[in-house]
PDB file of C-alpha atoms in Angstrom:
ATOM      1  CA  MET A   1      -0.088   0.062   0.005  1.00 52.00           C
ATOM      2  CA  THR A   2       3.241   2.601   0.734  1.00 54.00           C
ATOM      3  CA  ASP A   3       4.601   1.867  -2.468  1.00 61.00           C
ATOM      4  CA  ILE A   4       1.041   2.368  -4.737  1.00 61.00           C
ATOM      5  CA  LYS A   5       0.535   5.549  -2.412  1.00 62.00           C
ATOM      6  CA  GLY A   6       4.113   6.570  -3.684  1.00 59.00           C
ATOM      7  CA  ILE A   7       3.447   6.125  -7.234  1.00 59.00           C
ATOM      8  CA  VAL A   8       0.320   8.179  -7.122  1.00 58.00           C
ATOM      9  CA  LYS A   9       1.831  11.087  -5.329  1.00 58.00           C
ATOM     10  CA  ILE A  10       4.149  11.305  -7.896  1.00 59.00           C
ATOM     11  CA  MET A  11       1.684  11.144 -10.528  1.00 59.00           C
ATOM     12  CA  ASN A  12      -0.284  14.002  -8.626  1.00 56.00           C
ATOM     13  CA  PHE A  13       2.737  16.236  -8.319  1.00 47.00           C
ATOM     14  CA  HIS A  14       3.474  15.791 -11.817  1.00 53.00           C
ATOM     15  CA  SER A  15       0.135  16.168 -13.107  1.00 65.00           C
ATOM     16  CA  LEU A  16       0.516  19.927 -11.565  1.00 62.00           C
ATOM     17  CA  LEU A  17       3.849  20.504 -13.077  1.00 64.00           C
ATOM     18  CA  ARG A  18       2.547  19.792 -16.453  1.00 69.00           C
ATOM     19  CA  VAL A  19      -0.553  21.745 -16.163  1.00 72.00           C
ATOM     20  CA  ASP A  20       1.780  24.921 -15.707  1.00 77.00           C
ATOM     21  CA  LYS A  21       3.949  23.759 -18.291  1.00 79.00           C
ATOM     22  CA  SER A  22       1.132  23.588 -20.969  1.00 82.00           C
ATOM     23  CA  LYS A  23      -0.056  27.445 -20.230  1.00 80.00           C
ATOM     24  CA  ARG A  24       3.630  28.653 -20.530  1.00 82.00           C
ATOM     25  CA  THR A  25       3.832  26.597 -24.392  1.00 83.00           C
ATOM     26  CA  ALA A  26       0.150  27.627 -25.261  1.00 82.00           C
ATOM     27  CA  GLU A  27       1.039  31.511 -24.530  1.00 83.00           C
ATOM     28  CA  LYS A  28       4.112  31.135 -26.947  1.00 85.00           C
ATOM     29  CA  TYR A  29       1.862  29.557 -29.805  1.00 81.00           C
ATOM     30  CA  PHE A  30      -0.497  32.603 -29.063  1.00 81.00           C
ATOM     31  CA  LYS A  31       2.383  34.860 -29.100  1.00 86.00           C
ATOM     32  CA  VAL A  32       2.795  34.246 -32.769  1.00 83.00           C
ATOM     33  CA  SER A  33      -0.326  33.716 -33.923  1.00 86.00           C
ATOM     34  CA  GLU A  34      -1.109  37.040 -32.872  1.00 84.00           C
ATOM     35  CA  GLU A  35       1.961  38.428 -34.813  1.00 84.00           C
ATOM     36  CA  LEU A  36       0.668  36.250 -37.687  1.00 86.00           C
ATOM     37  CA  ASP A  37      -2.865  37.810 -37.546  1.00 84.00           C
ATOM     38  CA  SER A  38      -1.315  41.224 -38.070  1.00 82.00           C
ATOM     39  CA  MET A  39       0.911  40.303 -40.656  1.00 79.00           C
ATOM     40  CA  ILE A  40      -2.145  38.505 -42.859  1.00 80.00           C
ATOM     41  CA  VAL A  41      -4.411  41.530 -42.293  1.00 78.00           C
ATOM     42  CA  GLN A  42      -2.028  43.905 -43.787  1.00 76.00           C
ATOM     43  CA  LEU A  43      -1.497  41.841 -46.631  1.00 75.00           C
ATOM     44  CA  LEU A  44      -5.475  41.221 -47.055  1.00 75.00           C
ATOM     45  CA  TYR A  45      -6.516  44.235 -46.591  1.00 72.00           C
ATOM     46  CA  ASN A  46      -3.854  46.385 -48.487  1.00 70.00           C
ATOM     47  CA  ARG A  47      -5.062  48.585 -51.358  1.00 66.00           C
ATOM     48  CA  ASN A  48      -1.951  48.199 -53.393  1.00 63.00           C
ATOM     49  CA  LEU A  49      -2.447  44.617 -53.679  1.00 63.00           C
ATOM     50  CA  THR A  50      -5.031  42.930 -56.069  1.00 61.00           C
ATOM     51  CA  LEU A  51      -6.043  39.421 -53.786  1.00 65.00           C
ATOM     52  CA  ASP A  52      -8.259  36.567 -54.610  1.00 62.00           C
ATOM     53  CA  LYS A  53     -10.147  36.580 -50.898  1.00 66.00           C
ATOM     54  CA  LYS A  54     -11.529  33.290 -52.030  1.00 68.00           C
ATOM     55  CA  VAL A  55      -7.972  31.753 -50.336  1.00 66.00           C
ATOM     56  CA  ILE A  56      -9.165  32.495 -46.936  1.00 76.00           C
ATOM     57  CA  THR A  57     -13.348  31.919 -47.853  1.00 83.00           C
ATOM     58  CA  ALA A  58     -14.983  28.080 -47.340  1.00 88.00           C
ATOM     59  CA  ASN A  59     -15.783  26.223 -50.424  1.00 90.00           C
ATOM     60  CA  LYS A  60     -19.288  25.368 -49.472  1.00 91.00           C
ATOM     61  CA  ASN A  61     -19.107  22.235 -51.754  1.00 93.00           C
ATOM     62  CA  GLY A  62     -15.602  20.986 -49.779  1.00 93.00           C
ATOM     63  CA  LYS A  63     -15.347  18.884 -47.237  1.00 92.00           C
ATOM     64  CA  VAL A  64     -15.622  19.087 -43.171  1.00 94.00           C
ATOM     65  CA  ILE A  65     -12.580  18.255 -41.108  1.00 95.00           C
ATOM     66  CA  ASN A  66     -12.984  17.235 -37.640  1.00 96.00           C
ATOM     67  CA  ILE A  67      -9.771  16.835 -35.674  1.00 96.00           C
ATOM     68  CA  TYR A  68     -10.570  14.583 -32.325  1.00 96.00           C
ATOM     69  CA  LEU A  69      -8.085  15.375 -29.580  1.00 95.00           C
ATOM     70  CA  GLY A  70      -7.546  12.859 -26.784  1.00 91.00           C
ATOM     71  CA  ASN A  71      -4.426  11.644 -25.098  1.00 89.00           C
ATOM     72  CA  ASP A  72      -2.425   8.028 -24.687  1.00 85.00           C
ATOM     73  CA  LEU A  73      -2.520   7.495 -21.095  1.00 79.00           C
ATOM     74  CA  GLY A  74      -5.229   6.797 -18.393  1.00 73.00           C
ATOM     75  CA  PHE A  75      -6.349   7.661 -14.911  1.00 66.00           C
ATOM     76  CA  CYS A  76      -7.894  11.206 -16.040  1.00 74.00           C
ATOM     77  CA  GLY A  77     -11.172  10.464 -15.638  1.00 68.00           C
ATOM     78  CA  ASN A  78     -14.034  10.766 -18.355  1.00 79.00           C
ATOM     79  CA  PHE A  79     -11.104  12.725 -20.012  1.00 83.00           C
ATOM     80  CA  ASN A  80     -11.300  10.623 -23.187  1.00 87.00           C
ATOM     81  CA  SER A  81     -14.800   9.462 -23.108  1.00 88.00           C
ATOM     82  CA  LYS A  82     -16.540  12.332 -24.017  1.00 87.00           C
ATOM     83  CA  VAL A  83     -14.718  12.784 -27.578  1.00 91.00           C
ATOM     84  CA  ASN A  84     -14.616   9.217 -28.052  1.00 91.00           C
ATOM     85  CA  LYS A  85     -18.561   9.810 -27.869  1.00 91.00           C
ATOM     86  CA  GLU A  86     -18.727  12.507 -30.096  1.00 91.00           C
ATOM     87  CA  LEU A  87     -16.718  10.882 -32.657  1.00 92.00           C
ATOM     88  CA  ASN A  88     -18.765   8.031 -33.000  1.00 89.00           C
ATOM     89  CA  MET A  89     -21.635   9.967 -33.234  1.00 89.00           C
ATOM     90  CA  ASP A  90     -20.396  11.495 -36.516  1.00 86.00           C
ATOM     91  CA  LEU A  91     -21.954   9.567 -38.895  1.00 81.00           C
ATOM     92  CA  ASP A  92     -21.883  12.121 -41.995  1.00 82.00           C
ATOM     93  CA  ASP A  93     -19.087  12.107 -44.362  1.00 82.00           C
ATOM     94  CA  ASP A  94     -17.090  14.464 -42.519  1.00 89.00           C
ATOM     95  CA  LEU A  95     -13.208  13.823 -42.911  1.00 94.00           C
ATOM     96  CA  LYS A  96     -11.585  12.675 -39.480  1.00 95.00           C
ATOM     97  CA  ILE A  97      -8.205  13.139 -37.846  1.00 96.00           C
ATOM     98  CA  VAL A  98      -7.589  11.375 -34.712  1.00 96.00           C
ATOM     99  CA  ILE A  99      -5.436  11.673 -32.252  1.00 95.00           C
ATOM    100  CA  GLY A 100      -4.824   9.508 -29.019  1.00 92.00           C
ATOM    101  CA  LYS A 101      -4.426   5.942 -28.192  1.00 91.00           C
ATOM    102  CA  LYS A 102      -7.447   6.365 -25.944  1.00 89.00           C
ATOM    103  CA  ILE A 103      -9.540   7.372 -28.664  1.00 91.00           C
ATOM    104  CA  HIS A 104     -11.733   4.722 -29.950  1.00 89.00           C
ATOM    105  CA  ILE A 105     -12.957   4.289 -33.408  1.00 89.00           C
ATOM    106  CA  ASN A 106     -15.402   2.210 -34.508  1.00 88.00           C
ATOM    107  CA  ASN A 107     -16.082   3.358 -38.232  1.00 84.00           C
ATOM    108  CA  LYS A 108     -12.481   4.305 -39.772  1.00 86.00           C
ATOM    109  CA  GLU A 109     -14.017   4.761 -43.181  1.00 86.00           C
ATOM    110  CA  ASN A 110     -13.604   8.771 -43.250  1.00 91.00           C
ATOM    111  CA  VAL A 111     -10.599   8.596 -40.942  1.00 94.00           C
ATOM    112  CA  ILE A 112      -7.887  10.008 -43.055  1.00 95.00           C
ATOM    113  CA  LEU A 113      -5.037  10.205 -40.298  1.00 95.00           C
ATOM    114  CA  ASN A 114      -5.275   8.432 -36.942  1.00 95.00           C
ATOM    115  CA  MET A 115      -2.019   8.614 -34.461  1.00 95.00           C
ATOM    116  CA  SER A 116      -1.369   8.663 -30.842  1.00 94.00           C
ATOM    117  CA  LYS A 117      -0.639  12.053 -28.716  1.00 91.00           C
ATOM    118  CA  GLU A 118       2.867  11.338 -28.422  1.00 91.00           C
ATOM    119  CA  GLU A 119       3.501  10.831 -32.213  1.00 94.00           C
ATOM    120  CA  PHE A 120       1.036  14.034 -33.108  1.00 93.00           C
ATOM    121  CA  THR A 121       3.713  16.400 -30.652  1.00 88.00           C
ATOM    122  CA  GLY A 122       6.617  14.816 -32.731  1.00 89.00           C
ATOM    123  CA  SER A 123       6.982  14.210 -36.185  1.00 89.00           C
ATOM    124  CA  GLY A 124       3.175  13.478 -36.567  1.00 91.00           C
ATOM    125  CA  PHE A 125       2.235  17.073 -36.418  1.00 93.00           C
ATOM    126  CA  ASN A 126       3.670  17.936 -39.972  1.00 93.00           C
ATOM    127  CA  LYS A 127       1.101  15.474 -41.261  1.00 94.00           C
ATOM    128  CA  VAL A 128      -1.337  17.659 -39.890  1.00 94.00           C
ATOM    129  CA  GLN A 129      -0.107  20.557 -41.150  1.00 93.00           C
ATOM    130  CA  GLN A 130       0.353  19.377 -44.651  1.00 94.00           C
ATOM    131  CA  ILE A 131      -3.442  18.383 -44.825  1.00 94.00           C
ATOM    132  CA  ILE A 132      -4.406  21.698 -43.898  1.00 93.00           C
ATOM    133  CA  ASN A 133      -1.894  23.092 -46.213  1.00 91.00           C
ATOM    134  CA  ASP A 134      -3.066  21.516 -49.161  1.00 91.00           C
ATOM    135  CA  THR A 135      -6.892  22.011 -48.533  1.00 91.00           C
ATOM    136  CA  LEU A 136      -6.758  25.514 -47.884  1.00 88.00           C
ATOM    137  CA  ILE A 137      -4.018  25.580 -51.432  1.00 86.00           C
ATOM    138  CA  ASN A 138      -6.522  23.773 -53.351  1.00 88.00           C
ATOM    139  CA  ARG A 139      -9.876  25.087 -51.681  1.00 88.00           C
ATOM    140  CA  THR A 140     -11.244  21.923 -51.228  1.00 91.00           C
ATOM    141  CA  CYS A 141     -12.203  22.542 -47.318  1.00 91.00           C
ATOM    142  CA  LYS A 142     -15.394  23.748 -46.357  1.00 93.00           C
ATOM    143  CA  GLU A 143     -14.847  23.657 -42.445  1.00 94.00           C
ATOM    144  CA  ILE A 144     -12.010  22.725 -40.187  1.00 95.00           C
ATOM    145  CA  ASN A 145     -12.941  21.902 -36.232  1.00 96.00           C
ATOM    146  CA  VAL A 146     -11.322  20.946 -33.039  1.00 96.00           C
ATOM    147  CA  ILE A 147     -12.997  18.789 -30.764  1.00 96.00           C
ATOM    148  CA  TYR A 148     -11.655  18.400 -27.311  1.00 94.00           C
ATOM    149  CA  ASN A 149     -11.574  19.244 -23.376  1.00 91.00           C
ATOM    150  CA  GLU A 150     -10.868  22.903 -23.224  1.00 89.00           C
ATOM    151  CA  TYR A 151      -9.286  24.122 -19.867  1.00 87.00           C
ATOM    152  CA  HIS A 152     -10.311  27.808 -18.261  1.00 84.00           C
ATOM    153  CA  ASN A 153      -9.261  27.190 -14.858  1.00 80.00           C
ATOM    154  CA  ILE A 154      -8.318  24.409 -12.406  1.00 73.00           C
ATOM    155  CA  ASN A 155     -12.583  24.337 -11.621  1.00 79.00           C
ATOM    156  CA  ASN A 156     -13.575  24.611 -15.128  1.00 83.00           C
ATOM    157  CA  ILE A 157     -13.020  22.293 -18.041  1.00 86.00           C
ATOM    158  CA  GLU A 158     -15.337  22.145 -20.785  1.00 90.00           C
ATOM    159  CA  PHE A 159     -16.180  19.924 -23.731  1.00 92.00           C
ATOM    160  CA  VAL A 160     -16.062  21.878 -26.914  1.00 93.00           C
ATOM    161  CA  LYS A 161     -16.027  22.156 -30.640  1.00 94.00           C
ATOM    162  CA  LYS A 162     -14.391  24.657 -31.996  1.00 94.00           C
ATOM    163  CA  LYS A 163     -13.849  25.985 -35.468  1.00 94.00           C
ATOM    164  CA  LEU A 164     -10.511  26.751 -36.711  1.00 93.00           C
ATOM    165  CA  PHE A 165     -11.699  27.561 -40.529  1.00 92.00           C
ATOM    166  CA  PRO A 166     -13.064  29.665 -41.986  1.00 90.00           C
ATOM    167  CA  VAL A 167     -10.925  32.139 -40.114  1.00 87.00           C
ATOM    168  CA  GLU A 168     -12.112  35.781 -38.977  1.00 81.00           C
ATOM    169  CA  PHE A 169      -9.275  38.017 -38.743  1.00 76.00           C
ATOM    170  CA  SER A 170      -8.940  41.011 -36.613  1.00 71.00           C
ATOM    171  CA  LYS A 171      -8.938  44.139 -38.658  1.00 66.00           C
ATOM    172  CA  LYS A 172      -8.138  46.283 -35.536  1.00 62.00           C
ATOM    173  CA  ASP A 173      -4.321  46.815 -37.017  1.00 58.00           C
ATOM    174  CA  ILE A 174      -4.926  47.718 -40.595  1.00 60.00           C
ATOM    175  CA  ASN A 175      -2.676  50.069 -41.642  1.00 61.00           C
ATOM    176  CA  ASP A 176      -3.142  51.254 -45.176  1.00 59.00           C
ATOM    177  CA  SER A 177      -0.143  53.630 -45.644  1.00 59.00           C
ATOM    178  CA  TYR A 178       2.261  50.414 -45.847  1.00 59.00           C
ATOM    179  CA  ASP A 179       3.132  49.965 -49.787  1.00 60.00           C
ATOM    180  CA  PHE A 180       4.250  46.370 -50.645  1.00 62.00           C
ATOM    181  CA  VAL A 181       6.084  45.006 -53.488  1.00 61.00           C
ATOM    182  CA  ILE A 182       5.795  40.996 -53.815  1.00 66.00           C
ATOM    183  CA  GLU A 183       7.475  39.223 -56.596  1.00 67.00           C
ATOM    184  CA  THR A 184       5.457  35.950 -56.128  1.00 71.00           C
ATOM    185  CA  ASP A 185       2.530  34.726 -56.318  1.00 75.00           C
ATOM    186  CA  VAL A 186       0.882  36.565 -53.171  1.00 75.00           C
ATOM    187  CA  ASN A 187      -2.386  34.097 -52.795  1.00 76.00           C
ATOM    188  CA  LYS A 188      -0.191  31.266 -52.081  1.00 80.00           C
ATOM    189  CA  VAL A 189       1.893  32.963 -49.752  1.00 81.00           C
ATOM    190  CA  ILE A 190      -1.515  34.313 -47.939  1.00 83.00           C
ATOM    191  CA  ALA A 191      -3.034  30.703 -48.025  1.00 84.00           C
ATOM    192  CA  LYS A 192       0.587  29.256 -46.490  1.00 86.00           C
ATOM    193  CA  MET A 193       0.587  32.198 -44.045  1.00 87.00           C
ATOM    194  CA  VAL A 194      -3.215  31.052 -43.192  1.00 89.00           C
ATOM    195  CA  SER A 195      -2.277  27.520 -43.051  1.00 90.00           C
ATOM    196  CA  LEU A 196       0.507  28.591 -40.409  1.00 91.00           C
ATOM    197  CA  TYR A 197      -2.052  30.318 -38.287  1.00 92.00           C
ATOM    198  CA  ILE A 198      -4.378  27.718 -38.151  1.00 93.00           C
ATOM    199  CA  CYS A 199      -1.748  25.060 -37.086  1.00 92.00           C
ATOM    200  CA  HIS A 200      -0.350  27.199 -34.290  1.00 92.00           C
ATOM    201  CA  GLN A 201      -4.368  27.792 -33.311  1.00 93.00           C
ATOM    202  CA  LEU A 202      -4.259  23.982 -33.199  1.00 94.00           C
ATOM    203  CA  LYS A 203      -1.003  23.868 -30.841  1.00 92.00           C
ATOM    204  CA  ILE A 204      -2.729  26.149 -28.533  1.00 93.00           C
ATOM    205  CA  MET A 205      -5.747  23.776 -28.318  1.00 92.00           C
ATOM    206  CA  GLU A 206      -3.435  20.924 -27.862  1.00 92.00           C
ATOM    207  CA  GLN A 207      -1.737  22.438 -25.120  1.00 91.00           C
ATOM    208  CA  ASN A 208      -4.844  23.403 -23.618  1.00 91.00           C
ATOM    209  CA  SER A 209      -6.489  19.679 -24.070  1.00 90.00           C
ATOM    210  CA  TYR A 210      -2.857  18.716 -22.422  1.00 86.00           C
ATOM    211  CA  ALA A 211      -3.984  20.744 -19.025  1.00 87.00           C
ATOM    212  CA  SER A 212      -7.358  19.860 -18.905  1.00 84.00           C
ATOM    213  CA  GLU A 213      -6.071  16.167 -19.211  1.00 83.00           C
ATOM    214  CA  ASN A 214      -3.365  16.715 -16.392  1.00 81.00           C
ATOM    215  CA  VAL A 215      -6.020  18.601 -14.319  1.00 81.00           C
ATOM    216  CA  MET A 216      -8.354  15.794 -14.327  1.00 79.00           C
ATOM    217  CA  ARG A 217      -5.673  13.222 -13.379  1.00 78.00           C
ATOM    218  CA  GLN A 218      -4.370  15.461 -10.499  1.00 73.00           C
ATOM    219  CA  GLN A 219      -8.237  15.506  -9.139  1.00 70.00           C
ATOM    220  CA  VAL A 220      -8.321  11.397  -9.949  1.00 66.00           C
ATOM    221  CA  THR A 221      -4.921  11.298  -7.965  1.00 66.00           C
ATOM    222  CA  ARG A 222      -6.038  13.148  -5.115  1.00 62.00           C
ATOM    223  CA  GLU A 223      -9.263  10.967  -4.683  1.00 69.00           C
ATOM    224  CA  SER A 224      -6.879   8.166  -5.086  1.00 60.00           C
ATOM    225  CA  LEU A 225      -4.619   9.276  -2.194  1.00 59.00           C
ATOM    226  CA  LYS A 226      -7.610   9.760   0.124  1.00 69.00           C
ATOM    227  CA  LYS A 227      -9.186   6.256  -0.292  1.00 68.00           C
ATOM    228  CA  ILE A 228      -5.661   5.001   0.301  1.00 61.00           C
ATOM    229  CA  ASP A 229      -5.685   6.802   3.175  1.00 64.00           C
ATOM    230  CA  GLU A 230      -9.260   5.691   4.334  1.00 67.00           C
ATOM    231  CA  LEU A 231      -7.965   2.150   3.700  1.00 67.00           C
ATOM    232  CA  LYS A 232      -4.918   2.324   5.544  1.00 66.00           C
ATOM    233  CA  GLU A 233      -6.955   3.787   8.343  1.00 70.00           C
ATOM    234  CA  GLU A 234      -9.572   0.819   8.192  1.00 70.00           C
ATOM    235  CA  LYS A 235      -6.772  -1.582   8.272  1.00 70.00           C
ATOM    236  CA  TYR A 236      -5.455  -0.021  11.187  1.00 61.00           C
ATOM    237  CA  LYS A 237      -8.368   0.050  12.916  1.00 68.00           C
ATOM    238  CA  LYS A 238      -9.218  -4.161  12.247  1.00 69.00           C
ATOM    239  CA  PHE A 239      -5.925  -4.679  13.370  1.00 61.00           C
ATOM    240  CA  GLN A 240      -6.305  -2.977  16.699  1.00 68.00           C
ATOM    241  CA  LYS A 241      -9.449  -4.604  17.004  1.00 67.00           C
ATOM    242  CA  GLN A 242      -7.964  -8.017  16.191  1.00 67.00           C
ATOM    243  CA  ILE A 243      -5.253  -6.915  18.679  1.00 66.00           C
ATOM    244  CA  SER A 244      -7.991  -6.175  21.648  1.00 68.00           C
ATOM    245  CA  ASN A 245      -9.450  -9.594  20.794  1.00 64.00           C
ATOM    246  CA  TYR A 246      -6.635 -11.301  20.972  1.00 55.00           C
ATOM    247  CA  ARG A 247      -5.866 -10.195  24.510  1.00 56.00           C
ATOM    248  CA  GLY A 248      -9.205 -10.348  25.220  1.00 58.00           C
ATOM    249  CA  ASN A 249      -9.416 -14.119  24.816  1.00 58.00           C
ATOM    250  CA  VAL A 250      -5.415 -14.486  26.314  1.00 50.00           C
ATOM    251  CA  GLY A 251      -7.000 -12.763  29.894  1.00 53.00           C
ATOM    252  CA  ASP A 252      -9.721 -15.290  29.620  1.00 54.00           C
ATOM    253  CA  GLU A 253      -7.510 -18.300  29.338  1.00 53.00           C
ATOM    254  CA  ASN A 254      -5.076 -16.850  32.087  1.00 53.00           C
ATOM    255  CA  ASP A 255      -8.160 -16.245  35.013  1.00 53.00           C
ATOM    256  CA  ARG A 256      -8.894 -20.138  34.281  1.00 55.00           C
TER     257      ARG A 256
END
């Protein structure tokens, strides 16, 4: 029991550290996203450039891509069950990207990519980025959504479906005094920048999901530690009772 408690304590402590780490990582991606937003807006709404704005609009006849964010590890309550339920209720022709070993796919017909969370945080992310990049350049996409558990604070985790595309860019930083000279296909440049922006948003959501996972794990391990202490206390009381009964029996035998 002592060994188990030690392991659970370590899991509990590491969960708290990972929440803080994921928040700091998400903040880095958020800062880059803000810079990309500003740059894209300056190109899109510059009066000196002739652009095909279709590059950032949805193709009404295109496909919907749903990205499901789960995880590889257990001990985190119902973290994966909600994602699993949403995935297997999606019976439309939506294209699906599934991330996490704990996500169970009943129908793989429209699953275009399936990988572990560990793979996604490594080289696997490039595969997702390539899909997003291709769909934007070829204008084959109607919508991109991410389904995941969103972390607000330690007491508030919300299961959400958020839209990544079409993107609504902020226009507050528009400055039409800039003059651009671009010796390339500006529409392709913008498509790639929008793709990069979307991928950074996805990274923010992935880190947010990671924070949610570890908050849930911290809650589960905290309850487990409480149960272990209760079991130890119960066993101790039973042991004390056995000792008391034994002493009572020994005393009766001596009285004879």
